[in-house]
Coordinates of N, CA and C in Angstrom, one line a residue:
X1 N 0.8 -1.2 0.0 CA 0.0 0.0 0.0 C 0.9 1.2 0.0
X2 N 0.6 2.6 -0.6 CA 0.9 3.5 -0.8 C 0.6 4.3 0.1
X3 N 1.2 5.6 0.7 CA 0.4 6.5 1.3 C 1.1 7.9 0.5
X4 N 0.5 8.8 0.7 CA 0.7 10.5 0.2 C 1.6 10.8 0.8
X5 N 2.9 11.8 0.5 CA 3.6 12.2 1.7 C 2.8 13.2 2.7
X6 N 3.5 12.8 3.8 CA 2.9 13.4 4.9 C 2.9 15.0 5.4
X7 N 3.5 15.5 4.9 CA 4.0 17.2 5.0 C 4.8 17.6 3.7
X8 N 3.5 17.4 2.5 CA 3.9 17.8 1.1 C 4.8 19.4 1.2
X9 N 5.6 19.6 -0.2 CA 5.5 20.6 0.0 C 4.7 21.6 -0.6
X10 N 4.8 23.4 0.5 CA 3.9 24.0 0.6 C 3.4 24.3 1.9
X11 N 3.3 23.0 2.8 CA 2.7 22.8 4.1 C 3.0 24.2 4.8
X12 N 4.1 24.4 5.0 CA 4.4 25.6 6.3 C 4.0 26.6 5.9
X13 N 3.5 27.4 4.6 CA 3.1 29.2 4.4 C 1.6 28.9 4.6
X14 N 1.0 27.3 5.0 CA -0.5 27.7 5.2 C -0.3 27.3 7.2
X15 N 1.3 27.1 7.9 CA 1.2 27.0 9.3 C 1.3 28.7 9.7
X16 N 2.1 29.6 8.6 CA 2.1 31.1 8.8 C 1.3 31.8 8.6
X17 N 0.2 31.8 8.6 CA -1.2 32.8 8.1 C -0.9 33.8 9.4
X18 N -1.7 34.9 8.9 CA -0.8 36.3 9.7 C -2.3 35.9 10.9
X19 N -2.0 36.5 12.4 CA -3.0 36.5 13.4 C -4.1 37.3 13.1
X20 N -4.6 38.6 12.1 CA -5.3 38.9 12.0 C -6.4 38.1 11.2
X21 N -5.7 36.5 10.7 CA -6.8 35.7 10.1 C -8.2 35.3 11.0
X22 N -7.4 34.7 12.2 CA -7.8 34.2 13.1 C -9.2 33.9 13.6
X23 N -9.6 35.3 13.3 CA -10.9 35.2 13.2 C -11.6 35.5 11.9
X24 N -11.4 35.4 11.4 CA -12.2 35.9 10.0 C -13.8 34.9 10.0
X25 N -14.3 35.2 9.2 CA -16.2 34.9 9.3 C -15.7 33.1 9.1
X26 N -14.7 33.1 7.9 CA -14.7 31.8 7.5 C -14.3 30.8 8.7
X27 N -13.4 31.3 9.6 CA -12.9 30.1 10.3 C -14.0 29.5 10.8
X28 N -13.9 28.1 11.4 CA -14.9 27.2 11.6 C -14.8 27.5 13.0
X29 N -15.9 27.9 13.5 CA -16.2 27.8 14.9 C -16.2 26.6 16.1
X30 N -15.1 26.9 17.1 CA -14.7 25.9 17.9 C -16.1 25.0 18.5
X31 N -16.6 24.1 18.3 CA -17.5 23.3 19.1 C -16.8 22.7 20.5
X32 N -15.8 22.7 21.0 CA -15.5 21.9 22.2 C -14.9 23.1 23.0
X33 N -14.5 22.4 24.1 CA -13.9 23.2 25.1 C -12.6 22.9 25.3
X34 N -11.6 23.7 25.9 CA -10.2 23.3 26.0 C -10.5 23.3 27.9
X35 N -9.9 22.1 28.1 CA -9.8 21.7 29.9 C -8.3 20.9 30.0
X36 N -8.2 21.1 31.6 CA -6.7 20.6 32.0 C -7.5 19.3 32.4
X37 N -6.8 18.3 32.1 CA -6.9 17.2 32.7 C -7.6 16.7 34.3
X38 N -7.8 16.3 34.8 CA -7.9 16.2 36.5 C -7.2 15.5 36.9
X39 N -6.9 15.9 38.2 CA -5.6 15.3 39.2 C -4.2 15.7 38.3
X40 N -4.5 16.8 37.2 CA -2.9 17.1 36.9 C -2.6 19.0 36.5
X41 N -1.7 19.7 36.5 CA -1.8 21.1 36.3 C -1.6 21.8 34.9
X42 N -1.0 21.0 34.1 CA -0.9 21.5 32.9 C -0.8 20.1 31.8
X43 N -2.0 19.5 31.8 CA -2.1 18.3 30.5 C -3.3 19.1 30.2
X44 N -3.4 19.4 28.8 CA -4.6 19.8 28.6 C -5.0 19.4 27.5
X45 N -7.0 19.2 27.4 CA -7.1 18.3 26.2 C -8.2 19.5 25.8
X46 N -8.6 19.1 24.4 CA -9.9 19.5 23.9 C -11.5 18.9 23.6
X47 N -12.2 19.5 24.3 CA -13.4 18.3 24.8 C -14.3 18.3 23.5
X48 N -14.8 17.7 23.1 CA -15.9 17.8 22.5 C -17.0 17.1 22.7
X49 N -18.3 17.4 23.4 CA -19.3 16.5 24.1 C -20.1 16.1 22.3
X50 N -20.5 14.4 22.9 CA -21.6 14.2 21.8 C -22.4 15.0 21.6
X51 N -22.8 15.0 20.3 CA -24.1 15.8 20.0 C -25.5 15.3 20.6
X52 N -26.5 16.0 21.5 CA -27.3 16.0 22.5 C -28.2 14.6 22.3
X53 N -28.5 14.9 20.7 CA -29.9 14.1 20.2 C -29.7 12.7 20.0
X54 N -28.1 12.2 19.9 CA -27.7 10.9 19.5 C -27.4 10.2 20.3
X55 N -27.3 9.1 19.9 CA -27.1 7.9 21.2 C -25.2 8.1 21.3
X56 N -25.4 7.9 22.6 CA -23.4 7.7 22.8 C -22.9 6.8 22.1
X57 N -21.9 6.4 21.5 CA -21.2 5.4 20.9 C -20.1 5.4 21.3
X58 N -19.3 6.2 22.3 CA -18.2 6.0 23.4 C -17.5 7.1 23.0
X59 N -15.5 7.1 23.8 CA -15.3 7.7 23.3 C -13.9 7.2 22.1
X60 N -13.3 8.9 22.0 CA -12.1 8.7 21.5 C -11.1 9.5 21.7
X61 N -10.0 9.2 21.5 CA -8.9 10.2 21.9 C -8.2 10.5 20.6
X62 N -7.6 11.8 20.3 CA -7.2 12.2 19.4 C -5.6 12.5 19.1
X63 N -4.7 12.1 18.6 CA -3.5 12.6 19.1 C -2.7 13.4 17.6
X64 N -3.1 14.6 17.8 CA -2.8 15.4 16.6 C -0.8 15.0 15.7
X65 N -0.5 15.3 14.9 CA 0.5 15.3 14.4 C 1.1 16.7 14.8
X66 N 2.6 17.1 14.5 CA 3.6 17.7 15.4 C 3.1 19.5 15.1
X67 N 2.0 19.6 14.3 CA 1.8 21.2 14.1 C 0.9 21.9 14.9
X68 N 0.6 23.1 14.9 CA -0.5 23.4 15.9 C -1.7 23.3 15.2
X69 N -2.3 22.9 16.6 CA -4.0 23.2 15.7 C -4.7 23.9 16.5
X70 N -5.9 24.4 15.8 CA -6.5 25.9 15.9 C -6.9 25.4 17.9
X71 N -7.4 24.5 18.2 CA -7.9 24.4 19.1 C -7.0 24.3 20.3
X72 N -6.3 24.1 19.8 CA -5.1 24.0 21.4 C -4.0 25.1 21.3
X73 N -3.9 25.9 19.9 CA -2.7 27.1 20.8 C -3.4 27.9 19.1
X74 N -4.4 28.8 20.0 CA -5.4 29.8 19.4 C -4.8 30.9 18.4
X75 N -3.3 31.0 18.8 CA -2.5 32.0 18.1 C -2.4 31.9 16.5
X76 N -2.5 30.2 16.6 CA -2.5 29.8 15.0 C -3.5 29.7 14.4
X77 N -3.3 29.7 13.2 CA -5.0 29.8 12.0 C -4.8 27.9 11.3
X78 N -3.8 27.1 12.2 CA -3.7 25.7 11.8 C -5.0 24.8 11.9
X79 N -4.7 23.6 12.0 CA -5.4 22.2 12.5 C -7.1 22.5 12.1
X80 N -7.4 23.3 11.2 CA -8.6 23.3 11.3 C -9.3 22.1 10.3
X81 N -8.4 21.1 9.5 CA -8.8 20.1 8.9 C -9.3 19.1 10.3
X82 N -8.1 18.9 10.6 CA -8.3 18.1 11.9 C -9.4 18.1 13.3
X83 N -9.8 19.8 13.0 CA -10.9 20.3 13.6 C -12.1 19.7 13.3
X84 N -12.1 19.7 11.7 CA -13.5 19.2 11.1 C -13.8 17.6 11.6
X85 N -12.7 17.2 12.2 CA -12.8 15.9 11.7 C -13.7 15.5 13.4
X86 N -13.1 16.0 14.3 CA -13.3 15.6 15.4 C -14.5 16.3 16.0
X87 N -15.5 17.9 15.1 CA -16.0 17.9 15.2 C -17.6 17.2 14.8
X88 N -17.2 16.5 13.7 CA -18.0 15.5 12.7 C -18.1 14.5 13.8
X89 N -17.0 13.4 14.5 CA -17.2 12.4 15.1 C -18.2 12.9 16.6
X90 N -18.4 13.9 16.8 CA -19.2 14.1 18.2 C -20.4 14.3 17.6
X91 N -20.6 14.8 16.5 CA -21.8 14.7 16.0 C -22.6 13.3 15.8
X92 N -21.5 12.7 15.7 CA -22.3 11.1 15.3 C -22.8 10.4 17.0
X93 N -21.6 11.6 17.7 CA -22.3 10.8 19.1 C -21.4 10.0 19.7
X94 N -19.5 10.6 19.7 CA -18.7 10.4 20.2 C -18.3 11.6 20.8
X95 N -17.2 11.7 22.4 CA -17.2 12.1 23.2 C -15.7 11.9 22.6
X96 N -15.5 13.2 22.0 CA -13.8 13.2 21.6 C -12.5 14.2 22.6
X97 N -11.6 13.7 22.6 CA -10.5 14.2 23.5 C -9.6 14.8 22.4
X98 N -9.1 15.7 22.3 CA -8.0 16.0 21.3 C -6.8 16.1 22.3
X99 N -6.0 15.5 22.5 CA -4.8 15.6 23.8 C -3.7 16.9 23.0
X100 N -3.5 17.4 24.0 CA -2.3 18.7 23.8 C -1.1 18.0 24.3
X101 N -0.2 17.3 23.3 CA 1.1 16.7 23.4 C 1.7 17.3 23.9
X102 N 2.2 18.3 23.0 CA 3.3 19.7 22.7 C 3.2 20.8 23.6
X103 N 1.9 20.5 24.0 CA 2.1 22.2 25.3 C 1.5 23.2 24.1
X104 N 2.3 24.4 24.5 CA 2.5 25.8 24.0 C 3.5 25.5 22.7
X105 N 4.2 24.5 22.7 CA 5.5 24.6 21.9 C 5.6 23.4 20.6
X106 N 4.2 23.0 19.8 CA 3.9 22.5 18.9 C 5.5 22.9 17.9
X107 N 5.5 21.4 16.7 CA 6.8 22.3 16.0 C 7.0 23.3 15.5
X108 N 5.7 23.7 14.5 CA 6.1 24.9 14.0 C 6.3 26.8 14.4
X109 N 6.0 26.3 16.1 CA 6.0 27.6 16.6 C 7.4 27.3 17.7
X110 N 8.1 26.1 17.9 CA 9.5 26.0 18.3 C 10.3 25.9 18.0
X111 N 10.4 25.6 16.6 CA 11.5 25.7 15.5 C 11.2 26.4 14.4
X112 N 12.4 27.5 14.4 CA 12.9 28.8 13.5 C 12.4 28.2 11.8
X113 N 11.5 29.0 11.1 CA 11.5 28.5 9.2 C 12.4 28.4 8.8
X114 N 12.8 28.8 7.5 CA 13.8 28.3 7.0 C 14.4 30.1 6.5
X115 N 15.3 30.5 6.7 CA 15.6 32.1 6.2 C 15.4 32.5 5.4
X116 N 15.8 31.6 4.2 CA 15.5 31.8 2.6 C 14.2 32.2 2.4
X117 N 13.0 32.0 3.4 CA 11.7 31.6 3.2 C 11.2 30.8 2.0
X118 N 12.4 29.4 1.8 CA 12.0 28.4 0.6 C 11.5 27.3 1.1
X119 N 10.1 27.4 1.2 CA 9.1 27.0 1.6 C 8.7 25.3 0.9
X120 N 9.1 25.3 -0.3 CA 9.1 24.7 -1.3 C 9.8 23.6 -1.0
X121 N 11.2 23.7 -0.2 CA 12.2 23.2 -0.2 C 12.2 23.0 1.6
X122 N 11.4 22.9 2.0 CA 11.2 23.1 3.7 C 11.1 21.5 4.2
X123 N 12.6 21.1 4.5 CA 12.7 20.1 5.0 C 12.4 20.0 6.7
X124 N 11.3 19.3 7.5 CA 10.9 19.7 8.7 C 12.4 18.8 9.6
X125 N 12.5 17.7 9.3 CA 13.5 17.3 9.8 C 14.8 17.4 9.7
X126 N 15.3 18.0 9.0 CA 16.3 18.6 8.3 C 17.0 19.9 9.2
X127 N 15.9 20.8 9.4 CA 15.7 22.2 9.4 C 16.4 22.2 10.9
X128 N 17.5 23.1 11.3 CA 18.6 23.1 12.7 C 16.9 23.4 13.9
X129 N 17.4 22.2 15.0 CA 16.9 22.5 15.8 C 15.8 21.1 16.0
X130 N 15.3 20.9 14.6 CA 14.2 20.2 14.5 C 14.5 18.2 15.3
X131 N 15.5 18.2 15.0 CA 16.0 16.8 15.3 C 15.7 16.7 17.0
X132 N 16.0 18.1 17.2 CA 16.6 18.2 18.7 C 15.3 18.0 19.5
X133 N 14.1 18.9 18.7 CA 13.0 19.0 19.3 C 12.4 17.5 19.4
X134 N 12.3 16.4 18.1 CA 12.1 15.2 18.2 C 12.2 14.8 19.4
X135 N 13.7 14.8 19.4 CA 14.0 13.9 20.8 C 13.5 14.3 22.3
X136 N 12.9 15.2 22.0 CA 12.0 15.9 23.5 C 10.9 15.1 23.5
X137 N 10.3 14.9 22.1 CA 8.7 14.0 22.3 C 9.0 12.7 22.4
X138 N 9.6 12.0 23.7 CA 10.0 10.7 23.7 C 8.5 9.8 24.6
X139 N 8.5 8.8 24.6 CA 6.9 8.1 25.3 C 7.5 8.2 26.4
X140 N 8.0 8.2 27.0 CA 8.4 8.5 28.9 C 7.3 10.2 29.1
X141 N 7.8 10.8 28.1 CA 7.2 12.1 28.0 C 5.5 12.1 27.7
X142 N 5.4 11.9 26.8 CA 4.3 11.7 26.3 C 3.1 10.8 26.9
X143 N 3.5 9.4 27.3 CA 2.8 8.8 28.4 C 1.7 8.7 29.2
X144 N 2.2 9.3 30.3 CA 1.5 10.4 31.4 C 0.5 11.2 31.0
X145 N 0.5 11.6 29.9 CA -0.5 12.8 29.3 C -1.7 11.7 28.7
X146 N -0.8 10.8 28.4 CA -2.1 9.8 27.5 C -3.0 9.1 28.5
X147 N -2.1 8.8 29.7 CA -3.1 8.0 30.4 C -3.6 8.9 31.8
X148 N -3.7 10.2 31.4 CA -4.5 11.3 32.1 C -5.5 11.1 31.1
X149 N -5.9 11.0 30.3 CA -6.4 11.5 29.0 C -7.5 10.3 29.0
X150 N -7.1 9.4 29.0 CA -7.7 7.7 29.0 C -8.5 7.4 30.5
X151 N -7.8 8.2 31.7 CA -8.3 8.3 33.1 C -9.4 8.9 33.0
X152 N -10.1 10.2 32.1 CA -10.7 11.5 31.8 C -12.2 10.7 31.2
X153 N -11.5 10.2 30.2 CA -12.3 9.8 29.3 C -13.4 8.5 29.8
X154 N -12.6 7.8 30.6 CA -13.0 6.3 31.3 C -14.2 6.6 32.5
X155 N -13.4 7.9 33.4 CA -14.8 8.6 34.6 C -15.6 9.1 33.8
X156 N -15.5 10.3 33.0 CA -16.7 10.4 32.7 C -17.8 9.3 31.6
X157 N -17.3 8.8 31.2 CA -17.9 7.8 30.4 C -19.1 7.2 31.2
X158 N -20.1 6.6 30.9 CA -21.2 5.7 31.5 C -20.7 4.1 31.5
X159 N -21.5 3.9 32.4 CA -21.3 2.5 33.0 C -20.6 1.5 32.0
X160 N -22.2 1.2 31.1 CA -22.4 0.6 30.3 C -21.5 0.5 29.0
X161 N -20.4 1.6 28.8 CA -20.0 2.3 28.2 C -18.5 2.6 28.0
X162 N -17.5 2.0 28.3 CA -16.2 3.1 28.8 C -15.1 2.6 27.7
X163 N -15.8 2.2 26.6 CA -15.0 1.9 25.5 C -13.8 3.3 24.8
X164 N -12.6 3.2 24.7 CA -12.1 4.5 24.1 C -11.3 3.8 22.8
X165 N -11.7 4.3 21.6 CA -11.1 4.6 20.4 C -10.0 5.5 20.2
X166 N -9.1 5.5 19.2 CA -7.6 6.9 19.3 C -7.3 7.0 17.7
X167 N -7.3 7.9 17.2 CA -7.1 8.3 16.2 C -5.7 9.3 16.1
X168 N -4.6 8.5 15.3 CA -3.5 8.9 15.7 C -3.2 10.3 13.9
X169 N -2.6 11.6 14.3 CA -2.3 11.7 12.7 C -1.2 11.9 12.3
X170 N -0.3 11.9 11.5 CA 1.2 11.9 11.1 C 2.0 11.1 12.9
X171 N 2.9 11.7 13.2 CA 3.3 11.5 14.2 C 2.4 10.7 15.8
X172 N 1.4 11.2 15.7 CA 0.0 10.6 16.5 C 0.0 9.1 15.8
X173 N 0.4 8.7 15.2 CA -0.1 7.4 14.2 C 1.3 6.5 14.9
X174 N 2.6 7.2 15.3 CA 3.2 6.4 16.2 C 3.1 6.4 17.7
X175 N 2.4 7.2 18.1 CA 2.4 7.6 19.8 C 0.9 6.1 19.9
X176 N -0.2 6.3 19.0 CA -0.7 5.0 19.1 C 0.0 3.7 18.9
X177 N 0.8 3.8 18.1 CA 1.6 1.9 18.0 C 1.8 2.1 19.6
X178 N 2.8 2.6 19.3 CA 3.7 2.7 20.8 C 2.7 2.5 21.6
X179 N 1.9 3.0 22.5 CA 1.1 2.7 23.3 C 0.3 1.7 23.6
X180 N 0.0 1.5 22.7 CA -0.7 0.0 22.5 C 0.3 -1.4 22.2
X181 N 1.7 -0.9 21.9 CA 2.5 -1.6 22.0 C 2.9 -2.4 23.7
X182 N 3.0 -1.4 24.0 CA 3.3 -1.2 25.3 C 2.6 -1.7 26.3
X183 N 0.8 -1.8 26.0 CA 0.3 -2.6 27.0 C -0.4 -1.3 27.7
X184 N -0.3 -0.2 27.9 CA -0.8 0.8 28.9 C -1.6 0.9 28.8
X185 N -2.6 1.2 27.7 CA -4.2 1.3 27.7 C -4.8 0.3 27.0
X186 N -5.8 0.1 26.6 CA -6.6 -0.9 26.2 C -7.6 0.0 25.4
X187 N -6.9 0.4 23.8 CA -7.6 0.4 23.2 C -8.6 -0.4 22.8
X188 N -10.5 0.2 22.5 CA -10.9 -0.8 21.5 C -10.7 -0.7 19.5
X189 N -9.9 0.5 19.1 CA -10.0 0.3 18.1 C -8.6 1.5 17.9
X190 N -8.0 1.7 17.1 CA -7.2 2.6 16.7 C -7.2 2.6 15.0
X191 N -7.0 4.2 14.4 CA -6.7 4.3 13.1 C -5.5 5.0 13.2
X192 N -4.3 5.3 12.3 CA -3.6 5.8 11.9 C -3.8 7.0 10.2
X193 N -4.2 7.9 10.6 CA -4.0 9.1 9.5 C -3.2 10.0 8.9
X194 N -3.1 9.6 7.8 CA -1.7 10.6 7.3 C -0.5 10.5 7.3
X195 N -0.1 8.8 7.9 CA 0.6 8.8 9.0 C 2.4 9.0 7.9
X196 N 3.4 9.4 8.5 CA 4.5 10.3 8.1 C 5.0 8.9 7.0
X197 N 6.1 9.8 6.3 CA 7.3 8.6 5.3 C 7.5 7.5 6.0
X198 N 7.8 7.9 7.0 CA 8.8 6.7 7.8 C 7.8 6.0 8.4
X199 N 6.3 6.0 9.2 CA 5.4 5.8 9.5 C 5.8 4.1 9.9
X200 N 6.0 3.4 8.7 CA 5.8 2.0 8.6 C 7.6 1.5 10.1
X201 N 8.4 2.2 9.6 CA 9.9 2.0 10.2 C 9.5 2.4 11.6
X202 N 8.5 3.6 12.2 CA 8.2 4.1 13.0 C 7.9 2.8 14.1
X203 N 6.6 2.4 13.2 CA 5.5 1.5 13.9 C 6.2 0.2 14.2
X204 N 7.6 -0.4 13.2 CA 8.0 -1.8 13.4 C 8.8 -1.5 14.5
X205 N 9.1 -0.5 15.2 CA 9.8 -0.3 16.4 C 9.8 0.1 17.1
X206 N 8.1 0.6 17.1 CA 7.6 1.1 18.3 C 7.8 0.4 19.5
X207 N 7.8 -0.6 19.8 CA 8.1 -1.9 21.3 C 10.1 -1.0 21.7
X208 N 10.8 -0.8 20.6 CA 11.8 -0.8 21.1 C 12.3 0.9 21.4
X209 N 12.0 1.6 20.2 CA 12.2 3.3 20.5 C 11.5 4.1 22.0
X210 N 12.5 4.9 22.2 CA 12.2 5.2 23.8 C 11.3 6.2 23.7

C-alpha cells in the first residue's frame, strides 16, 4: 500500500497565516472546550461533548500530528482540517479528546522557518533544531499525558460504556503503535491518519524506541 507524503511541500506558508486571520467569518467555529486534565496542572485536552440528540457510541482520543491546531494554541490559524474531523465524530455521538502533546510549543512555533523563506524546499526534519525538538517528544514524556487522558475519558464515560477509540495523525499514528504496544491502555480500536514517510519504520519499532 501506498500512502501520500505526509507534509507535502507548501505545508508551512498555510502554518504562517498572519494572526489577523484568526478570526475571519470563514474560520470554523470551535465546538469543544479546552480543559486541563484532572488530578494534573498542565495536561490539557480539547473536549468535544456528543451531540445532544444521539445515542453515545463512546469515546475517542485524538493525538494530533507535530503542528499546531486551531484548538489548542489559538495563536494559529492551523489544525482546522483536523478540527473538522473531530468535530463530525461528536456529531455522530462520540465524546472526543483532542490531547495537547506539545504544550505551547507544537513544532512549528519552536523551530525557526527556514531564512530563505523556501518553503518549497522546507525540509521539517532537516531544518537546525528540528531533530533536537524530536527527541523531546520521547513516550516517557508523552505517556502520562495519554493515560491522564484515558483516566478522563474512562470517569466520565457511563457504565455501560467506557470503550475509548484513538485516532492517531502523522506523528500521532506512532504515539498509538507505541502505546498500544506497550500494553498501557486498552484500546478498543485505533486508526492511523496521514501517517508520516517513515510511518511504517516508526510502527515496526515502536516496542523498542524510547
Amino acid at each position: 500500500m501506498t500512502t501520500p507524503v505526509c507534509c507535502p511541500p507548501g505545508s508551512w506558508p498555510q502554518l504562517l497565516r498572519p494572526k489577523s486571520e484568526i478570526n475571519k467569518d470563514h474560520a470554523p467555529k470551535l465546538a469543544g472546550t479546552l480543559i486541563t486534565l484532572p488530578e494534573t496542572t498542565d495536561y490539557n485536552a480539547y473536549v468535544v461533548e456528543p451531540k445532544a440528540d444521539v445515542k453515545f457510541l463512546g469515546s475517542i482520543m485524538v493525538f494530533p500530528d507535530i503542528y499546531s491546531v486551531r484548538a489548542l494554541t489559538p495563536n494559529c490559524r492551523s489544525g482546522d482540517r483536523i478540527g473538522s474531523i473531530y468535530d463530525a465524530l461528536a456529531e455522530k455521538g462520540y465524546r472526543v479528546a483532542l490531547l495537547s502533546l506539545f504544550g505551547d510549543k507544537p513544532y512549528d512555533l519552536a523551530v525557526k522557518g527556514p531564512d530563505d523563506g523556501d518553503f518549497e524546499r522546507f525540509d521539517s526534519f532537516a531544518q537546525a533544531g528540528g531533530v533536537d525538538w524530536f527527541k523531546q517528544q520521547s513516550y516517557s514524556v508523552l505517556s502520562p499525558k495519554v493515560k491522564a487522558c484515558a483516566k478522563f475519558l474512562q470517569n466520565v464515560g457511563p457504565d455501560d460504556n467506557k470503550a475509548i477509540g484513538v485516532v492517531g495523525f502523522c506523528f500521532g499514528t506512532w504515539l498509538l503503535s507505541k502505546t498500544s504496544a506497550m500494553d498501557d491502555i486498552d484500546f478498543s480500536c485505533a486508526v492511523g491518519c496521514h501517517p508520516a514517510t517513515i510511518w511504517r519504520a516508526l510502527c515496526l519499532v515502536a516496542t523498542k524506541s524510547p
